[in-house]
PDB file of C-alpha atoms in Angstrom:
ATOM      1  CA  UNK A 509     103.334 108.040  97.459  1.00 52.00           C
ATOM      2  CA  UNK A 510     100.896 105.520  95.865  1.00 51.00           C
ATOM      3  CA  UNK A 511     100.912 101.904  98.076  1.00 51.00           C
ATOM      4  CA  UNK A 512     101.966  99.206  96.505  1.00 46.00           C
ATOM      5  CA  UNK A 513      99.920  96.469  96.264  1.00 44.00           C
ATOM      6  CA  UNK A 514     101.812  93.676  96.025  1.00 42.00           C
ATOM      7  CA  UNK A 515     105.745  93.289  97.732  1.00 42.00           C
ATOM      8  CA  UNK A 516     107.495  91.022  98.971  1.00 43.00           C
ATOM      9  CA  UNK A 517     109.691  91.907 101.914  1.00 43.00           C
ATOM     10  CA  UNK A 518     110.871  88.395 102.132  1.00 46.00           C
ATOM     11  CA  UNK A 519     113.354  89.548  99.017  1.00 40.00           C
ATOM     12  CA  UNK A 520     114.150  92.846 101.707  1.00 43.00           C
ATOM     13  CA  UNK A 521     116.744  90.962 103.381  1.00 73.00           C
ATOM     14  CA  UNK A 522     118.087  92.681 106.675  1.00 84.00           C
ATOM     15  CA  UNK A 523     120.954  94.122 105.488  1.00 88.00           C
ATOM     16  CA  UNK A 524     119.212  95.928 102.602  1.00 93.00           C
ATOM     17  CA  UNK A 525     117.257  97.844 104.832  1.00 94.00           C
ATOM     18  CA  UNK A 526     119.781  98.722 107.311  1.00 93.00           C
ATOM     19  CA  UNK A 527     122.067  99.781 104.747  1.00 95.00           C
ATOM     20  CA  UNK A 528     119.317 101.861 103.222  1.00 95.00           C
ATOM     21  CA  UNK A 529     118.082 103.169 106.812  1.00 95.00           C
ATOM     22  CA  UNK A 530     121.491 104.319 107.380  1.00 95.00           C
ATOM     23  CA  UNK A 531     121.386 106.691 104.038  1.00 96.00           C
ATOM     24  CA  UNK A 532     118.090 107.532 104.859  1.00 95.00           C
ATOM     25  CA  UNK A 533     119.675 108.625 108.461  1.00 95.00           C
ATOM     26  CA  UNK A 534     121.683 110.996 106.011  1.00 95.00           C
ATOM     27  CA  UNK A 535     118.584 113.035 104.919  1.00 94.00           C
ATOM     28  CA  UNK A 536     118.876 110.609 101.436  1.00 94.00           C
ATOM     29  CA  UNK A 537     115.901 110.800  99.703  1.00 92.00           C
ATOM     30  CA  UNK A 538     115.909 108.040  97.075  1.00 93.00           C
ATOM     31  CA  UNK A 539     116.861 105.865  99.893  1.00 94.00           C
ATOM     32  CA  UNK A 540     113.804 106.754 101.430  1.00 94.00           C
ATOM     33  CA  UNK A 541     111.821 106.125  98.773  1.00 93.00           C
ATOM     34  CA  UNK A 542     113.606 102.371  97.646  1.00 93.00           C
ATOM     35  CA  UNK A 543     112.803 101.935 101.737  1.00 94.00           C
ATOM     36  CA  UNK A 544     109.361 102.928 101.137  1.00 93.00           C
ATOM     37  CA  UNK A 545     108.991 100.069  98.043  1.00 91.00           C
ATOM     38  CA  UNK A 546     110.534  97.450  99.627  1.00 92.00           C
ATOM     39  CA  UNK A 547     108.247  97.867 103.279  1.00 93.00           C
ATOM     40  CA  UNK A 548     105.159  99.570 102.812  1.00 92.00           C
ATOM     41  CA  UNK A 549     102.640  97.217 101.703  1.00 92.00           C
ATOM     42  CA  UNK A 550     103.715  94.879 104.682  1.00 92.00           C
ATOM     43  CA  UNK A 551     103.424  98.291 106.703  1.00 93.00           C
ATOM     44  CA  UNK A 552     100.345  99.515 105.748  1.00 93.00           C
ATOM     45  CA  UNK A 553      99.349  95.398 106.406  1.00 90.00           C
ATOM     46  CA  UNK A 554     100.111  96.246 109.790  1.00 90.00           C
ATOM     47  CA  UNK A 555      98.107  99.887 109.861  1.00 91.00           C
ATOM     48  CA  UNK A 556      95.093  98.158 108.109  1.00 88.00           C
ATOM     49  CA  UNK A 557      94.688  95.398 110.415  1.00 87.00           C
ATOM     50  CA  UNK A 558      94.771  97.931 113.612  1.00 85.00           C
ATOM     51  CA  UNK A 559      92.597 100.524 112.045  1.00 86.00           C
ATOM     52  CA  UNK A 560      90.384  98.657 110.063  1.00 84.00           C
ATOM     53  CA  UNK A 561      89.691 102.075 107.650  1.00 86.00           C
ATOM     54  CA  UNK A 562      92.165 101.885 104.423  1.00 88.00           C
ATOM     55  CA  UNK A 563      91.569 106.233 104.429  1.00 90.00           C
ATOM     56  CA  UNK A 564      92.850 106.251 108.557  1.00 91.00           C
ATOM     57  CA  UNK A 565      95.887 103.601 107.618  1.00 92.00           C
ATOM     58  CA  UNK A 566      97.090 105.545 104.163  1.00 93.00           C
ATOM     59  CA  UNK A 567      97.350 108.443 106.454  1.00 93.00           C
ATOM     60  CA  UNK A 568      99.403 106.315 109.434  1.00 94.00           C
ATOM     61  CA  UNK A 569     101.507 104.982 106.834  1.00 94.00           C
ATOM     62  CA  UNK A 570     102.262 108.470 105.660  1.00 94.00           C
ATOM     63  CA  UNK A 571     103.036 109.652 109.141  1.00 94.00           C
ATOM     64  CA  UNK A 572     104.900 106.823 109.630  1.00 94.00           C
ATOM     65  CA  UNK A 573     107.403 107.409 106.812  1.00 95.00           C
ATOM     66  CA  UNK A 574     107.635 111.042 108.065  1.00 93.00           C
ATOM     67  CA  UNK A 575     109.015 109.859 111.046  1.00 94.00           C
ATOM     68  CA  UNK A 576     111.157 107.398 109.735  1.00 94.00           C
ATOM     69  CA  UNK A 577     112.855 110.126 107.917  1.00 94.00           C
ATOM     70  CA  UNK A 578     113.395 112.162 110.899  1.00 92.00           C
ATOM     71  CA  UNK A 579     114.625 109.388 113.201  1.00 92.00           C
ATOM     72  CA  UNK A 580     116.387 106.960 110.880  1.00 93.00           C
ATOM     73  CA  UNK A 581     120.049 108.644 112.816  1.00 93.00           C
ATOM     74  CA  UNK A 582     118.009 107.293 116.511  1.00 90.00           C
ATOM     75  CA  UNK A 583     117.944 103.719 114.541  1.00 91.00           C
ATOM     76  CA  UNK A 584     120.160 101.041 116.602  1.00 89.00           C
ATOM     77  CA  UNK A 585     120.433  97.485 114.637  1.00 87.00           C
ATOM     78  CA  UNK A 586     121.445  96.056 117.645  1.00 83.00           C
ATOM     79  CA  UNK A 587     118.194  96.996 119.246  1.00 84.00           C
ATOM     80  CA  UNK A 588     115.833  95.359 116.498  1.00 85.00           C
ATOM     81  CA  UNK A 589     115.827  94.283 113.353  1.00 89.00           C
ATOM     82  CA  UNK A 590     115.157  96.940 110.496  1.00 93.00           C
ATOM     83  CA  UNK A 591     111.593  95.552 110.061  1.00 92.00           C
ATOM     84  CA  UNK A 592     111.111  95.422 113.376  1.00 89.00           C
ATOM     85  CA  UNK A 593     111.660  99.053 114.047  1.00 93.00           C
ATOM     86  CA  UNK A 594     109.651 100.066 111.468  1.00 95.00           C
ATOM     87  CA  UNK A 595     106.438  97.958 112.523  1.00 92.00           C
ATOM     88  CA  UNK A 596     106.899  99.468 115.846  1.00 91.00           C
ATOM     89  CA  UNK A 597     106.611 103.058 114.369  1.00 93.00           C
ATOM     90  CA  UNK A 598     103.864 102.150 112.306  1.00 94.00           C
ATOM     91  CA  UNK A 599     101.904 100.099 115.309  1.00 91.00           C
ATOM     92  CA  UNK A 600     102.778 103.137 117.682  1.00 90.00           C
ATOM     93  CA  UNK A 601     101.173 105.835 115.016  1.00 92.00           C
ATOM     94  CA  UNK A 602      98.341 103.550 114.502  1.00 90.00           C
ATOM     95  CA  UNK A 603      97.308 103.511 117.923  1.00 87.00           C
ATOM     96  CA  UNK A 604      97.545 107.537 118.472  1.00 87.00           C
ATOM     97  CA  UNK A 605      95.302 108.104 115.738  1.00 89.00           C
ATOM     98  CA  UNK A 606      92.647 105.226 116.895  1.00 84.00           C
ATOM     99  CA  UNK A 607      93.315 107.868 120.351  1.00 82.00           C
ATOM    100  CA  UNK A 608      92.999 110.729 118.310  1.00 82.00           C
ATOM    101  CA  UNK A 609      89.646 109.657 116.384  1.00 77.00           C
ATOM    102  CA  UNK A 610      88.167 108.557 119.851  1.00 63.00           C
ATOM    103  CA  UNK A 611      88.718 111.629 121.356  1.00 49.00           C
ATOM    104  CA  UNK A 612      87.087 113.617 118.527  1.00 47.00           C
ATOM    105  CA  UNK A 613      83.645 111.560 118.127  1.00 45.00           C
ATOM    106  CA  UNK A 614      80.569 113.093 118.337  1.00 40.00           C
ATOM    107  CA  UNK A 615      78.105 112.469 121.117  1.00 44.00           C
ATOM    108  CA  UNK A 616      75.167 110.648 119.735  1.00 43.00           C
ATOM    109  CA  UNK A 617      71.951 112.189 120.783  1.00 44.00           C
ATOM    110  CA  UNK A 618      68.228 111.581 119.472  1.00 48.00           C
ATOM    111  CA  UNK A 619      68.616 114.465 116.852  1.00 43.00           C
ATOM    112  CA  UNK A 620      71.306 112.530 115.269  1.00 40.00           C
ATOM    113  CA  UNK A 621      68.690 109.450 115.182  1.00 45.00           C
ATOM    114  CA  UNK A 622      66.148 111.349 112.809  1.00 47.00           C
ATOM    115  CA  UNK A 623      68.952 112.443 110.684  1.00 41.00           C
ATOM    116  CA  UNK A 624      70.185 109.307 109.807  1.00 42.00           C
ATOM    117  CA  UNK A 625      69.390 106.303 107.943  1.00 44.00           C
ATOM    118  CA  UNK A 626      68.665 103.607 110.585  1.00 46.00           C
ATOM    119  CA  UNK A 627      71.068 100.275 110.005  1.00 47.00           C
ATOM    120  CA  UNK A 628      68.342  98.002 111.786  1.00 52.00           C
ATOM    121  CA  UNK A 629      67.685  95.602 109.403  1.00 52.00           C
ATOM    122  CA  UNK A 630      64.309  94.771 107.969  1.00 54.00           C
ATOM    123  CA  UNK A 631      62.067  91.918 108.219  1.00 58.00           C
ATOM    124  CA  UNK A 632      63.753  90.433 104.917  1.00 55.00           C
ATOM    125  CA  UNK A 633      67.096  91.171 106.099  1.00 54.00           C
ATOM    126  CA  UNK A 634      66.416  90.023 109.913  1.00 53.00           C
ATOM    127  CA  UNK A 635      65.016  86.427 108.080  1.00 55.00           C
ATOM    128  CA  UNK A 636      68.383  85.780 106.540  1.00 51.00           C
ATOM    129  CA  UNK A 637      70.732  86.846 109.543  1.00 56.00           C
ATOM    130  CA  UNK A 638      71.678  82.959 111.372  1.00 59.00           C
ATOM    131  CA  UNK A 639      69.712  82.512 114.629  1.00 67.00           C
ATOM    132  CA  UNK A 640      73.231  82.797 116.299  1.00 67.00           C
ATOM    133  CA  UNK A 641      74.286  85.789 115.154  1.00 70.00           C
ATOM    134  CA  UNK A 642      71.007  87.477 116.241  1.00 70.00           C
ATOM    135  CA  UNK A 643      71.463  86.151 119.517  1.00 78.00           C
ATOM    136  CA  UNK A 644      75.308  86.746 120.000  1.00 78.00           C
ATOM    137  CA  UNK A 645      73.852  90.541 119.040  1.00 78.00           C
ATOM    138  CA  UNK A 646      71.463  90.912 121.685  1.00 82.00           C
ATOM    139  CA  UNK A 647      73.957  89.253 124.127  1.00 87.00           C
ATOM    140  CA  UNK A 648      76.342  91.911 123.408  1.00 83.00           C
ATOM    141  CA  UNK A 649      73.965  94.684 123.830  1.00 84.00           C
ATOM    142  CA  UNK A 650      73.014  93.158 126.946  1.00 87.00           C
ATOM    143  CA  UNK A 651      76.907  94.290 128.137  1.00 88.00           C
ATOM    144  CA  UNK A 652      78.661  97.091 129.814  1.00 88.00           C
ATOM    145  CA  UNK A 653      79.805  99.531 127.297  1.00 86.00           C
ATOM    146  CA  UNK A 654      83.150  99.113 128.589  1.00 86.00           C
ATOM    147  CA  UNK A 655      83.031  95.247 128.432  1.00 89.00           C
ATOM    148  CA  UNK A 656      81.568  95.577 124.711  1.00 87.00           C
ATOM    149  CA  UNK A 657      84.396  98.000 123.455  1.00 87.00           C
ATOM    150  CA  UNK A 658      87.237  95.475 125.086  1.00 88.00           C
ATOM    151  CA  UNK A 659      85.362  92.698 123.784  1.00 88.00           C
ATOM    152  CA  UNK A 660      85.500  94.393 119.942  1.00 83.00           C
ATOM    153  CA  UNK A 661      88.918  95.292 120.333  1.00 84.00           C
ATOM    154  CA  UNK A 662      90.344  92.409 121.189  1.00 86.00           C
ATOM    155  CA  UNK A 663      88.248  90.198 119.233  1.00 80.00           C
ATOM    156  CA  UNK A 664      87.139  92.058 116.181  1.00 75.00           C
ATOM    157  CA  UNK A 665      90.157  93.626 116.245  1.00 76.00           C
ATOM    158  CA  UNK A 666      92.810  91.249 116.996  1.00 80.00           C
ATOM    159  CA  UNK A 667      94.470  93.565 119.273  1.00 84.00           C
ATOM    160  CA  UNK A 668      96.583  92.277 122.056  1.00 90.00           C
ATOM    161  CA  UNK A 669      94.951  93.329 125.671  1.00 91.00           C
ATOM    162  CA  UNK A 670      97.869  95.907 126.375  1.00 91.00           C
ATOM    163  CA  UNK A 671      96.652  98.210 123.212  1.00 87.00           C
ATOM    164  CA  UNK A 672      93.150  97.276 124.360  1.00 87.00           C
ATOM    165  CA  UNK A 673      94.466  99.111 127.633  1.00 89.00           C
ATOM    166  CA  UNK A 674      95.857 101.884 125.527  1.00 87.00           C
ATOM    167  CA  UNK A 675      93.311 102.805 123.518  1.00 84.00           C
ATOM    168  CA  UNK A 676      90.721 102.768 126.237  1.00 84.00           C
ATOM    169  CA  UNK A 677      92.831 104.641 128.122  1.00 86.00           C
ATOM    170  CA  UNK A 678      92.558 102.246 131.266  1.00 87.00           C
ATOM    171  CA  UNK A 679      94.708 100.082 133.078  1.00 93.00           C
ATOM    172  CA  UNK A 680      95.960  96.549 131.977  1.00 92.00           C
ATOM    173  CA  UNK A 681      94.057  95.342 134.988  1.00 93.00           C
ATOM    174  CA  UNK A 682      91.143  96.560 134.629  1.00 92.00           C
ATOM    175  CA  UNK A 683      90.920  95.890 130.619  1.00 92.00           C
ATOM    176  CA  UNK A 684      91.539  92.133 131.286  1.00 93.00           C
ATOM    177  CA  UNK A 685      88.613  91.963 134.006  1.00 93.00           C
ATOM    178  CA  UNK A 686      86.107  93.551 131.765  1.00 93.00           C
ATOM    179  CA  UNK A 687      87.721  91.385 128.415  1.00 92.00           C
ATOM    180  CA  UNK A 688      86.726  87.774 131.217  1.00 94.00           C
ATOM    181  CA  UNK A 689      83.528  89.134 133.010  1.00 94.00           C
ATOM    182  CA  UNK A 690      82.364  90.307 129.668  1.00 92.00           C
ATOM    183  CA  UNK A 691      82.981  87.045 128.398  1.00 91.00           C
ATOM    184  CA  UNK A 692      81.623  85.149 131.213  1.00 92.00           C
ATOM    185  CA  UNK A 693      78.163  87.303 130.468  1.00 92.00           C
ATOM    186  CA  UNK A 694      78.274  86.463 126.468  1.00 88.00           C
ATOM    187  CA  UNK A 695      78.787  82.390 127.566  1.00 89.00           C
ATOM    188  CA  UNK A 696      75.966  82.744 130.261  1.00 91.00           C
ATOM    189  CA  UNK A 697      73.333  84.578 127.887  1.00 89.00           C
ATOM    190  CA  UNK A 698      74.338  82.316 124.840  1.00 83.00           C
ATOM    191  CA  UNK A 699      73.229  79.213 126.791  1.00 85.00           C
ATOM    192  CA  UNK A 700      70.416  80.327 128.366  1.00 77.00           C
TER     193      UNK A 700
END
């Protein structure tokens, strides 16, 4: 199904969707797709803004409407709202596939390194990058690779520390300590 690109779910009062959640509960397929009109650009919103990649958040959007269809019966209004429980399908899917891509990435090794372009910039391009930016860069290669992947997930990312916790596969704990050491580092380097 193509994504629309502009909706606005606003118009999708509650009852709409519950009514149409309920006859997509009874396997009804138009339902499914009026469902799909009225929510999926504020859904794939959602799946964008997690995964960053519009290819990785078409394809979360997709499962996510799979599994709508399958548990639309499960669905309890009293629970959440309609919306609600579809964002939290959508958020949950996003974050197995940002699991599912991390646990498939390939090593990087020196061979890769002569195969590829390299992304440093040149003197031109180093001239117009802002002093700061060149120094927040070399701060942040000055951290822990654990501290720099919190850092870009909850910053760059806009994710809340508990998905930083989920992706990383690492307790809540132990995110938030390397999220305000990391942090402490960046300050410390950018002054000096």
């Amino acid at each position: 199904m193509p994504i629309p690109t502009t909706t606005d779910t606003s118009e999708a009062d509650s009852s709409r969707l519950l009514k149409l959640i309920e006859q997509v509960a009874r396997q009804d397929a138009d339902a499914l797709h009026a469902l799909y009109d009225l929510t999926a650009a504020k859904l794939f919103g959602l799946a964008l803004r997690i995964l960053i990649k519009r290819e990785w958040a078409e394809e979360v959007l997709q499962e996510s409407y799979i599994n709508i269809w399958r548990f639309a019966k499960d669905y309890r209004p009293g629970l959440s709202a309609p919306m609600t429980w579809m964002s939290t399908i959508v958020r949950h899917r996003a974050l197995d596939y940002l699991r599912r891509v991390g646990d498939h990435e390939t090593e990087w090794n020196d061979t890769l390194d002569n195969l590829l372009p390299s992304f440093e910039p040149d003197p031109a391009e180093r001239a117009l990058l802002s002093q700061g930016a060149v120094r927040l860069g070399h701060c942040l290669d000055g951290l822990e690779v654990a501290q720099r992947q919190a850092i870009a997930l909850a910053y760059l990312r806009e994710l809340p520390h508990q998905d930083v916790a989920q992706i990383m596969q690492t307790p809540l704990g132990t995110v938030k300590s390397w999220i305000r050491r990391g942090l402490a580092k960046l300050k410390t380097c950018l002054e000096g």
